[in-house]
Amino acid sequence: MANLDSIDRRLLAELQDEGRVTNVELANRVGLTAPPCLRRVRALEESGVIRGYHADLDASKLGFAITVFAMVSLKSQAEDSLRQFEDAMRDLPEVRECHMLNGEIDFILKIVSKDLQSFQEFLTSKLTPAPNVASVKTSLTIRTAKQMPGVPLE
């Protein structure tokens, strides 16, 4: 874990909440002047604590009406088989998240799609035939009660 002081944590909390804040405004919010604030942010970026900055897009306004979670079991859990599956998922833009799990299910995927017909086509033509897939169980999201990127910093 990174060795962060209270100012670093405040910088991260502010940037996590509003990644487009200017350096001057960020410095004001955490009680610094602009130059040391920028140095700290750059150090956090260079150390990999800050991996990037992203826009939070509204999927439904962009035509992605459904979100599906897919629980995938593989035929083999050998490292080469796991890597082949992970590489295949990285190549599918509809798969927004891919997490390896312990237990009965090997992976859980978060998938976005324009509609049920598009998802069915994705499922049968891309996901099910992916390397090493033994079975796929899916659950369609009814609504999202909470969606928070990042980590708690308090």
XYZ file of C-alpha atoms in Angstrom:
154
model
C 0.000 0.000 0.000
C 1.229 3.475 -0.839
C 2.511 5.625 2.002
C 0.027 8.510 1.854
C -0.294 11.453 4.209
C -3.551 13.277 4.942
C -3.013 15.786 2.121
C -2.459 13.003 -0.416
C -5.664 11.337 0.769
C -7.597 14.604 0.427
C -6.165 15.122 -3.068
C -7.248 11.615 -4.049
C -10.723 12.091 -2.584
C -11.201 15.353 -4.481
C -9.900 13.921 -7.755
C -11.978 10.771 -7.363
C -15.097 12.916 -6.949
C -14.220 15.430 -9.680
C -11.404 14.434 -12.010
C -11.680 17.621 -14.078
C -11.018 20.027 -11.214
C -8.282 22.514 -12.067
C -4.982 22.338 -10.219
C -5.607 25.786 -8.699
C -9.049 24.776 -7.396
C -7.702 21.449 -6.148
C -4.906 23.219 -4.309
C -7.432 25.577 -2.666
C -9.611 22.669 -1.566
C -6.748 20.866 0.182
C -4.948 23.937 1.554
C -1.919 24.027 -0.736
C -0.562 26.417 -3.318
C -0.687 25.297 -6.938
C 2.961 24.204 -7.498
C 3.226 21.716 -4.586
C -0.276 20.452 -5.371
C 0.757 19.688 -8.950
C 3.954 17.969 -7.750
C 1.949 15.752 -5.395
C -0.605 14.840 -8.080
C 2.174 14.016 -10.555
C 3.897 11.854 -7.927
C 0.608 9.996 -7.317
C 0.253 9.468 -11.082
C 3.853 8.307 -11.529
C 3.590 5.860 -8.626
C 0.464 4.329 -10.188
C -1.911 5.318 -7.371
C -3.760 7.433 -9.943
C -4.139 5.219 -13.010
C -6.049 7.668 -15.207
C -8.968 10.047 -15.579
C -12.291 9.080 -17.149
C -15.656 10.551 -18.011
C -18.657 8.920 -16.314
C -20.943 8.161 -19.254
C -24.660 7.442 -19.097
C -24.928 4.100 -20.900
C -28.673 4.390 -21.530
C -28.289 7.800 -23.206
C -25.748 6.208 -25.529
C -28.122 3.414 -26.511
C -26.970 0.702 -24.092
C -30.303 -0.056 -22.479
C -29.343 -3.204 -20.573
C -26.605 -4.327 -18.229
C -26.074 -8.025 -17.643
C -23.907 -9.902 -15.170
C -22.608 -13.181 -16.522
C -21.212 -15.924 -14.288
C -18.781 -17.992 -16.326
C -17.403 -21.420 -15.458
C -14.385 -22.659 -17.366
C -13.451 -26.184 -18.435
C -9.943 -25.769 -16.995
C -8.414 -23.498 -14.390
C -4.853 -23.971 -15.668
C -3.055 -20.639 -15.891
C -2.809 -20.731 -19.701
C -6.554 -21.364 -19.952
C -7.327 -18.517 -17.556
C -5.124 -16.134 -19.529
C -6.704 -17.135 -22.850
C -10.156 -16.405 -21.469
C -9.059 -13.079 -19.941
C -7.428 -12.038 -23.228
C -10.604 -12.900 -25.122
C -12.689 -10.790 -22.708
C -10.328 -7.823 -23.124
C -11.082 -7.926 -26.856
C -14.875 -7.691 -26.356
C -15.953 -4.053 -25.901
C -19.344 -5.101 -24.485
C -17.538 -6.673 -21.514
C -16.893 -3.704 -19.245
C -15.568 -5.642 -16.245
C -14.099 -9.109 -15.819
C -13.321 -10.463 -12.348
C -11.896 -13.877 -11.479
C -13.618 -15.414 -8.458
C -12.964 -18.269 -6.096
C -15.639 -20.914 -5.598
C -17.976 -22.534 -8.108
C -17.943 -19.675 -10.615
C -14.627 -18.776 -12.245
C -15.437 -15.291 -13.579
C -18.122 -12.646 -13.275
C -18.526 -10.247 -16.175
C -20.360 -6.958 -16.426
C -21.727 -6.625 -19.947
C -23.610 -3.768 -21.609
C -25.839 -4.189 -24.630
C -28.277 -2.148 -26.679
C -31.175 -4.574 -26.189
C -32.010 -8.191 -25.411
C -31.654 -9.301 -29.015
C -28.165 -7.782 -29.226
C -27.217 -9.394 -25.928
C -28.497 -12.802 -27.100
C -26.386 -12.490 -30.233
C -23.340 -11.506 -28.144
C -23.933 -14.425 -25.792
C -24.239 -17.057 -28.497
C -21.662 -15.752 -30.971
C -18.950 -14.316 -28.729
C -19.184 -15.280 -25.060
C -20.259 -18.925 -25.107
C -17.737 -19.905 -27.812
C -14.886 -18.021 -26.056
C -11.814 -20.103 -25.140
C -12.357 -22.713 -22.425
C -15.966 -21.714 -21.545
C -17.903 -24.589 -19.965
C -21.066 -22.711 -18.950
C -22.536 -19.227 -18.666
C -25.330 -18.090 -16.358
C -26.678 -14.576 -16.812
C -28.693 -12.112 -14.764
C -30.234 -8.991 -16.245
C -29.999 -5.849 -14.114
C -33.417 -4.478 -13.122
C -32.043 -1.265 -11.609
C -28.846 0.061 -10.086
C -29.152 1.345 -6.525
C -25.501 2.315 -6.145
C -22.619 2.766 -8.547
C -19.518 4.305 -7.012
C -16.187 4.216 -8.808
C -12.952 4.211 -6.847
C -12.374 3.351 -3.198
C -13.389 4.844 0.169
C -10.694 7.266 1.335
C -12.082 8.370 4.687
